[in-house]
């Protein structure tokens, strides 16, 4: 059998290949306890997590930090 | 640049980075995917599911690995391990269906090729410091005679105060194990064989003998 975390790491990379980033994050998260000290793993995991967060942010319908209000005075 | 544009730009950058990661790992990813699939098959098979067709498909898909250089030695070890695990779930060749027989022979082929692909450890001896001495025939009979006399003396010493031959063997094995006494080892082997010929159950003593032999051999290497 593949040892702890290897199966999930492999599934995460395959999910990246399919561009299924959410699934990749889930698989990376399951593999994470076994690869805590693996720098490459951590870079891939954090990058994917950041990408998912960015995509979530972009997907929000109203994505304005501030509302600009302009007062208009007719005839005046 | 608006916040939206910044996020879009970051998204593109991250996607591009991850695409390059996948591209760089493309070859390894293929191997990992294959091993992962084999692992799934072995797991399902160990749960009692009939995976004959699946393993057949796996062989058909990955047979080229036996001839190209995709696999690292660790991959070969892993695959042969998983196949060995899968083999345990198969019926014996004499009771197997033709499909199972084919799987048996495929597993054998993989194991055989795996052995060839695995790196060999080659130990080279340093050149001899001195020219070898001419070998004269030793007086083997005389040497054995001396040894037998010495073993008899050891036997008589060890027998003192004991009521059974098994106690003697036990003492001799302890002496071989703890003191590295080679005479005690040879004598105990002799007695164990004698006891076996007389219908005694000697397995525990044979086990102890092997342990003592290993310790003595290691001692000779360490010396």
Coordinates of N, CA and C in Angstrom, one line a residue, chain B residues 1-135:
Chain B
X1 N -4.5 50.6 -11.0 CA -5.1 49.3 -11.2 C -6.1 49.0 -10.1
X2 N -7.4 48.6 -10.5 CA -8.4 48.4 -9.4 C -8.1 47.1 -8.7
X3 N -8.8 47.0 -7.6 CA -8.7 45.8 -6.8 C -9.0 44.6 -7.6
X4 N -10.1 44.7 -8.4 CA -10.5 43.6 -9.2 C -9.4 43.2 -10.2
X5 N -8.8 44.2 -10.8 CA -7.8 43.9 -11.8 C -6.6 43.2 -11.1
X6 N -6.3 43.7 -9.9 CA -5.1 43.1 -9.1 C -5.4 41.6 -8.9
X7 N -6.6 41.4 -8.4 CA -7.0 40.0 -8.1 C -6.9 39.1 -9.4
X8 N -7.4 39.7 -10.5 CA -7.4 38.9 -11.8 C -5.9 38.6 -12.2
X9 N -5.1 39.6 -12.0 CA -3.7 39.4 -12.3 C -3.0 38.4 -11.5
X10 N -3.3 38.4 -10.2 CA -2.8 37.4 -9.2 C -3.3 36.0 -9.6
X11 N -4.6 35.9 -9.9 CA -5.2 34.6 -10.3 C -4.4 34.0 -11.5
X12 N -4.2 34.9 -12.5 CA -3.4 34.4 -13.7 C -2.0 33.9 -13.3
X13 N -1.4 34.7 -12.5 CA 0.0 34.4 -12.1 C 0.0 33.0 -11.3
X14 N -0.9 32.8 -10.4 CA -0.9 31.6 -9.6 C -1.3 30.4 -10.5
X15 N -2.2 30.6 -11.4 CA -2.6 29.5 -12.3 C -1.4 29.1 -13.2
X16 N -0.8 30.1 -13.7 CA 0.4 29.9 -14.6 C 1.5 29.1 -13.8
X17 N 1.7 29.5 -12.5 CA 2.7 28.8 -11.7 C 2.3 27.3 -11.5
X18 N 1.0 27.1 -11.2 CA 0.6 25.7 -10.9 C 0.6 24.9 -12.2
X19 N 0.3 25.5 -13.4 CA 0.4 24.8 -14.6 C 1.8 24.4 -14.9
X20 N 2.8 25.2 -14.6 CA 4.2 24.9 -14.8 C 4.6 23.8 -13.9
X21 N 4.1 23.8 -12.7 CA 4.4 22.7 -11.7 C 3.9 21.4 -12.3
X22 N 2.7 21.4 -12.8 CA 2.1 20.1 -13.4 C 2.9 19.7 -14.6
X23 N 3.3 20.7 -15.4 CA 4.1 20.4 -16.6 C 5.4 19.8 -16.2
X24 N 6.1 20.3 -15.2 CA 7.4 19.8 -14.8 C 7.3 18.4 -14.2
X25 N 6.1 18.2 -13.6 CA 6.0 16.9 -13.0 C 5.2 15.9 -13.9
X26 N 5.0 16.3 -15.1 CA 4.1 15.5 -16.0 C 4.5 14.0 -16.0
X27 N 5.8 13.7 -16.3 CA 6.2 12.3 -16.4 C 6.0 11.6 -15.0
X28 N 6.5 12.2 -13.9 CA 6.3 11.6 -12.6 C 4.8 11.4 -12.3
X29 N 4.0 12.4 -12.7 CA 2.6 12.3 -12.4 C 2.0 11.1 -13.1
X30 N 2.4 10.8 -14.3 CA 1.9 9.6 -15.0 C 2.2 8.3 -14.2
X31 N 3.5 8.3 -13.7 CA 3.9 7.1 -12.9 C 3.1 7.0 -11.6
X32 N 3.0 8.2 -10.9 CA 2.3 8.2 -9.7 C 0.8 7.8 -9.8
X33 N 0.2 8.3 -10.9 CA -1.2 7.9 -11.2 C -1.3 6.4 -11.4
X34 N -0.3 5.8 -12.1 CA -0.4 4.4 -12.3 C -0.2 3.6 -11.0
X35 N 0.7 4.0 -10.2 CA 1.0 3.3 -8.9 C -0.2 3.5 -8.0
X36 N -0.8 4.7 -8.0 CA -2.0 5.0 -7.2 C -3.1 4.1 -7.6
X37 N -3.3 3.9 -8.9 CA -4.4 3.0 -9.4 C -4.1 1.6 -9.0
X38 N -2.9 1.2 -9.1 CA -2.5 -0.2 -8.7 C -2.8 -0.4 -7.2
X39 N -2.5 0.7 -6.4 CA -2.8 0.6 -5.0 C -4.3 0.5 -4.7
X40 N -5.1 1.2 -5.5 CA -6.5 1.1 -5.3 C -7.0 -0.3 -5.6
X41 N -6.4 -0.9 -6.7 CA -6.8 -2.3 -7.1 C -6.4 -3.3 -6.0
X42 N -5.2 -3.1 -5.5 CA -4.8 -4.0 -4.4 C -5.7 -3.9 -3.2
X43 N -6.0 -2.7 -2.9 CA -6.9 -2.5 -1.7 C -8.3 -3.1 -1.9
X44 N -8.9 -2.9 -3.1 CA -10.2 -3.4 -3.3 C -10.1 -5.0 -3.3
X45 N -9.0 -5.5 -3.9 CA -8.9 -6.9 -4.0 C -8.8 -7.5 -2.6
X46 N -8.1 -6.8 -1.7 CA -7.9 -7.3 -0.3 C -9.2 -7.3 0.5
X47 N -10.2 -6.5 -0.1 CA -11.5 -6.5 0.6 C -12.4 -7.5 0.0
X48 N -11.9 -8.4 -0.9 CA -12.6 -9.5 -1.5 C -13.3 -9.2 -2.8
X49 N -13.0 -8.0 -3.4 CA -13.7 -7.7 -4.7 C -12.9 -8.4 -5.8
X50 N -13.6 -8.8 -6.8 CA -12.9 -9.4 -8.0 C -12.3 -8.3 -8.9
X51 N -11.0 -8.2 -8.9 CA -10.4 -7.1 -9.6 C -9.6 -7.6 -10.8
X52 N -9.9 -8.9 -11.3 CA -9.1 -9.5 -12.3 C -9.1 -8.6 -13.6
X53 N -10.3 -8.1 -14.0 CA -10.4 -7.3 -15.2 C -9.6 -6.0 -15.0
X54 N -9.7 -5.4 -13.8 CA -9.0 -4.1 -13.6 C -7.5 -4.3 -13.7
X55 N -7.0 -5.4 -13.1 CA -5.6 -5.6 -13.1 C -5.1 -5.9 -14.5
X56 N -5.9 -6.6 -15.2 CA -5.6 -6.9 -16.6 C -5.5 -5.6 -17.4
X57 N -6.4 -4.7 -17.2 CA -6.4 -3.3 -17.9 C -5.1 -2.6 -17.4
X58 N -4.8 -2.7 -16.1 CA -3.6 -2.0 -15.6 C -2.4 -2.5 -16.3
X59 N -2.2 -3.8 -16.5 CA -1.1 -4.4 -17.2 C -1.0 -3.8 -18.6
X60 N -2.2 -3.9 -19.3 CA -2.2 -3.5 -20.7 C -1.8 -2.0 -20.8
X61 N -2.2 -1.2 -19.9 CA -1.9 0.2 -20.0 C -0.4 0.5 -19.6
X62 N 0.1 -0.2 -18.7 CA 1.4 0.2 -18.2 C 2.6 -0.8 -18.5
X63 N 2.3 -1.7 -19.4 CA 3.4 -2.7 -19.8 C 4.6 -2.0 -20.4
X64 N 4.4 -0.8 -21.0 CA 5.6 -0.2 -21.6 C 6.6 0.3 -20.6
X65 N 6.2 0.4 -19.3 CA 7.1 0.8 -18.2 C 8.2 -0.3 -18.1
X66 N 7.9 -1.5 -18.5 CA 9.0 -2.5 -18.4 C 10.1 -2.3 -19.3
X67 N 9.9 -1.6 -20.4 CA 10.9 -1.4 -21.4 C 11.5 0.0 -21.5
X68 N 10.7 1.0 -21.1 CA 11.2 2.4 -21.1 C 11.8 2.7 -19.8
X69 N 12.3 4.0 -19.6 CA 13.0 4.3 -18.4 C 12.2 5.2 -17.5
X70 N 10.8 5.0 -17.5 CA 10.0 5.9 -16.7 C 10.2 5.6 -15.2
X71 N 10.5 4.4 -14.8 CA 10.4 4.0 -13.4 C 11.8 4.2 -12.7
X72 N 11.7 4.7 -11.5 CA 12.9 4.7 -10.6 C 12.9 3.4 -9.8
X73 N 14.0 3.1 -9.3 CA 14.1 1.8 -8.5 C 13.0 1.8 -7.4
X74 N 12.8 2.9 -6.7 CA 11.7 2.9 -5.7 C 10.4 2.6 -6.3
X75 N 10.1 3.1 -7.5 CA 8.8 2.8 -8.1 C 8.7 1.3 -8.4
X76 N 9.8 0.7 -8.9 CA 9.8 -0.7 -9.2 C 9.5 -1.5 -7.9
X77 N 10.2 -1.2 -6.8 CA 10.0 -1.9 -5.5 C 8.5 -1.8 -5.1
X78 N 8.0 -0.6 -5.3 CA 6.6 -0.3 -4.9 C 5.6 -1.2 -5.7
X79 N 5.8 -1.2 -7.0 CA 4.9 -1.9 -7.9 C 5.0 -3.4 -7.6
X80 N 6.2 -3.9 -7.5 CA 6.4 -5.4 -7.2 C 5.8 -5.7 -5.9
X81 N 5.9 -4.8 -4.9 CA 5.3 -5.0 -3.6 C 3.7 -5.1 -3.7
X82 N 3.2 -4.2 -4.5 CA 1.7 -4.2 -4.6 C 1.2 -5.4 -5.4
X83 N 2.0 -5.8 -6.4 CA 1.6 -7.0 -7.2 C 1.7 -8.2 -6.3
X84 N 2.7 -8.3 -5.4 CA 2.8 -9.4 -4.5 C 1.6 -9.5 -3.6
X85 N 1.2 -8.3 -3.2 CA 0.0 -8.2 -2.3 C -1.2 -8.7 -3.1
X86 N -1.3 -8.3 -4.3 CA -2.5 -8.7 -5.1 C -2.4 -10.2 -5.4
X87 N -1.2 -10.7 -5.6 CA -1.1 -12.2 -5.9 C -1.7 -13.0 -4.7
X88 N -1.5 -12.5 -3.5 CA -2.0 -13.3 -2.3 C -3.5 -13.5 -2.4
X89 N -4.2 -12.6 -3.1 CA -5.7 -12.7 -3.2 C -6.1 -13.7 -4.3
X90 N -5.2 -14.0 -5.2 CA -5.5 -14.9 -6.3 C -5.5 -16.3 -5.8
X91 N -6.3 -17.2 -6.5 CA -6.3 -18.6 -6.2 C -5.0 -19.2 -6.7
X92 N -4.6 -20.4 -6.2 CA -3.4 -21.1 -6.7 C -3.5 -21.3 -8.2
X93 N -2.4 -21.3 -8.9 CA -2.5 -21.4 -10.4 C -3.3 -22.7 -10.8
X94 N -3.2 -23.8 -10.0 CA -3.9 -25.0 -10.4 C -5.4 -24.8 -10.3
X95 N -5.9 -23.9 -9.5 CA -7.4 -23.7 -9.4 C -7.9 -22.5 -10.1
X96 N -7.0 -21.8 -10.8 CA -7.3 -20.5 -11.4 C -8.0 -20.6 -12.7
X97 N -8.8 -19.5 -13.1 CA -9.4 -19.4 -14.4 C -8.2 -19.0 -15.4
X98 N -8.5 -19.1 -16.7 CA -7.5 -18.7 -17.6 C -7.1 -17.2 -17.4
X99 N -8.1 -16.4 -17.1 CA -7.7 -15.0 -16.9 C -6.8 -14.8 -15.7
X100 N -7.1 -15.5 -14.6 CA -6.2 -15.4 -13.4 C -4.8 -16.0 -13.7
X101 N -4.8 -17.1 -14.5 CA -3.5 -17.6 -14.9 C -2.6 -16.6 -15.6
X102 N -3.3 -15.8 -16.5 CA -2.6 -14.8 -17.3 C -2.1 -13.7 -16.3
X103 N -2.9 -13.4 -15.3 CA -2.4 -12.4 -14.3 C -1.2 -12.9 -13.5
X104 N -1.3 -14.2 -13.1 CA -0.2 -14.9 -12.5 C 1.1 -14.7 -13.3
X105 N 1.0 -15.0 -14.6 CA 2.2 -14.9 -15.4 C 2.7 -13.5 -15.6
X106 N 1.7 -12.6 -15.7 CA 2.1 -11.1 -15.8 C 2.8 -10.7 -14.5
X107 N 2.3 -11.1 -13.4 CA 3.0 -10.7 -12.1 C 4.4 -11.3 -12.1
X108 N 4.5 -12.5 -12.5 CA 5.9 -13.1 -12.6 C 6.8 -12.3 -13.5
X109 N 6.2 -11.9 -14.6 CA 7.1 -11.2 -15.6 C 7.5 -9.8 -15.0
X110 N 6.6 -9.2 -14.3 CA 6.9 -7.9 -13.6 C 8.0 -8.1 -12.5
X111 N 7.8 -9.2 -11.7 CA 8.8 -9.4 -10.6 C 10.1 -9.7 -11.2
X112 N 10.2 -10.4 -12.3 CA 11.5 -10.8 -12.9 C 12.1 -9.6 -13.5
X113 N 11.3 -8.8 -14.2 CA 11.9 -7.5 -14.8 C 12.3 -6.6 -13.7
X114 N 11.5 -6.5 -12.7 CA 11.8 -5.6 -11.6 C 13.1 -5.9 -11.0
X115 N 13.4 -7.2 -10.8 CA 14.7 -7.6 -10.3 C 15.8 -7.1 -11.2
X116 N 15.6 -7.1 -12.5 CA 16.7 -6.7 -13.4 C 16.8 -5.2 -13.4
X117 N 15.7 -4.5 -13.1 CA 15.8 -3.0 -13.1 C 16.4 -2.4 -11.9
X118 N 16.2 -3.2 -10.8 CA 16.7 -2.7 -9.5 C 18.3 -2.7 -9.5
X119 N 18.8 -1.6 -8.9 CA 20.3 -1.5 -9.0 C 20.9 -2.6 -8.1
X120 N 22.1 -3.0 -8.6 CA 22.8 -4.0 -7.8 C 23.8 -3.4 -7.0
X121 N 24.0 -3.9 -5.8 CA 25.1 -3.4 -4.9 C 26.3 -4.3 -5.2
X122 N 27.4 -3.7 -5.7 CA 28.6 -4.4 -6.0 C 29.7 -4.1 -5.0
X123 N 30.1 -5.1 -4.3 CA 31.2 -4.9 -3.3 C 32.5 -5.3 -3.9
X124 N 33.5 -4.4 -3.9 CA 34.7 -4.8 -4.5 C 35.8 -5.0 -3.4
X125 N 36.5 -6.0 -3.6 CA 37.6 -6.3 -2.6 C 38.8 -5.4 -2.9
X126 N 39.4 -5.0 -1.8 CA 40.7 -4.2 -2.0 C 41.8 -5.2 -2.5
X127 N 42.8 -4.7 -3.2 CA 43.8 -5.7 -3.6 C 44.5 -6.3 -2.5
X128 N 45.0 -7.5 -2.7 CA 45.7 -8.2 -1.6 C 47.0 -7.5 -1.2
X129 N 47.2 -7.4 0.1 CA 48.5 -6.7 0.5 C 49.7 -7.6 0.3
X130 N 49.5 -8.9 0.4 CA 50.7 -9.7 0.2 C 50.3 -10.8 -0.9
X131 N 51.4 -11.3 -1.5 CA 51.1 -12.4 -2.5 C 50.6 -13.6 -1.7
X132 N 49.6 -14.3 -2.3 CA 49.1 -15.4 -1.6 C 50.1 -16.5 -1.3
X133 N 50.1 -17.1 -0.1 CA 51.0 -18.2 0.2 C 50.6 -19.4 -0.5
X134 N 51.6 -20.2 -0.9 CA 51.3 -21.5 -1.6 C 50.5 -22.4 -0.6
X135 N 49.4 -22.9 -1.1 CA 48.6 -23.7 -0.3 C 49.1 -25.2 -0.3

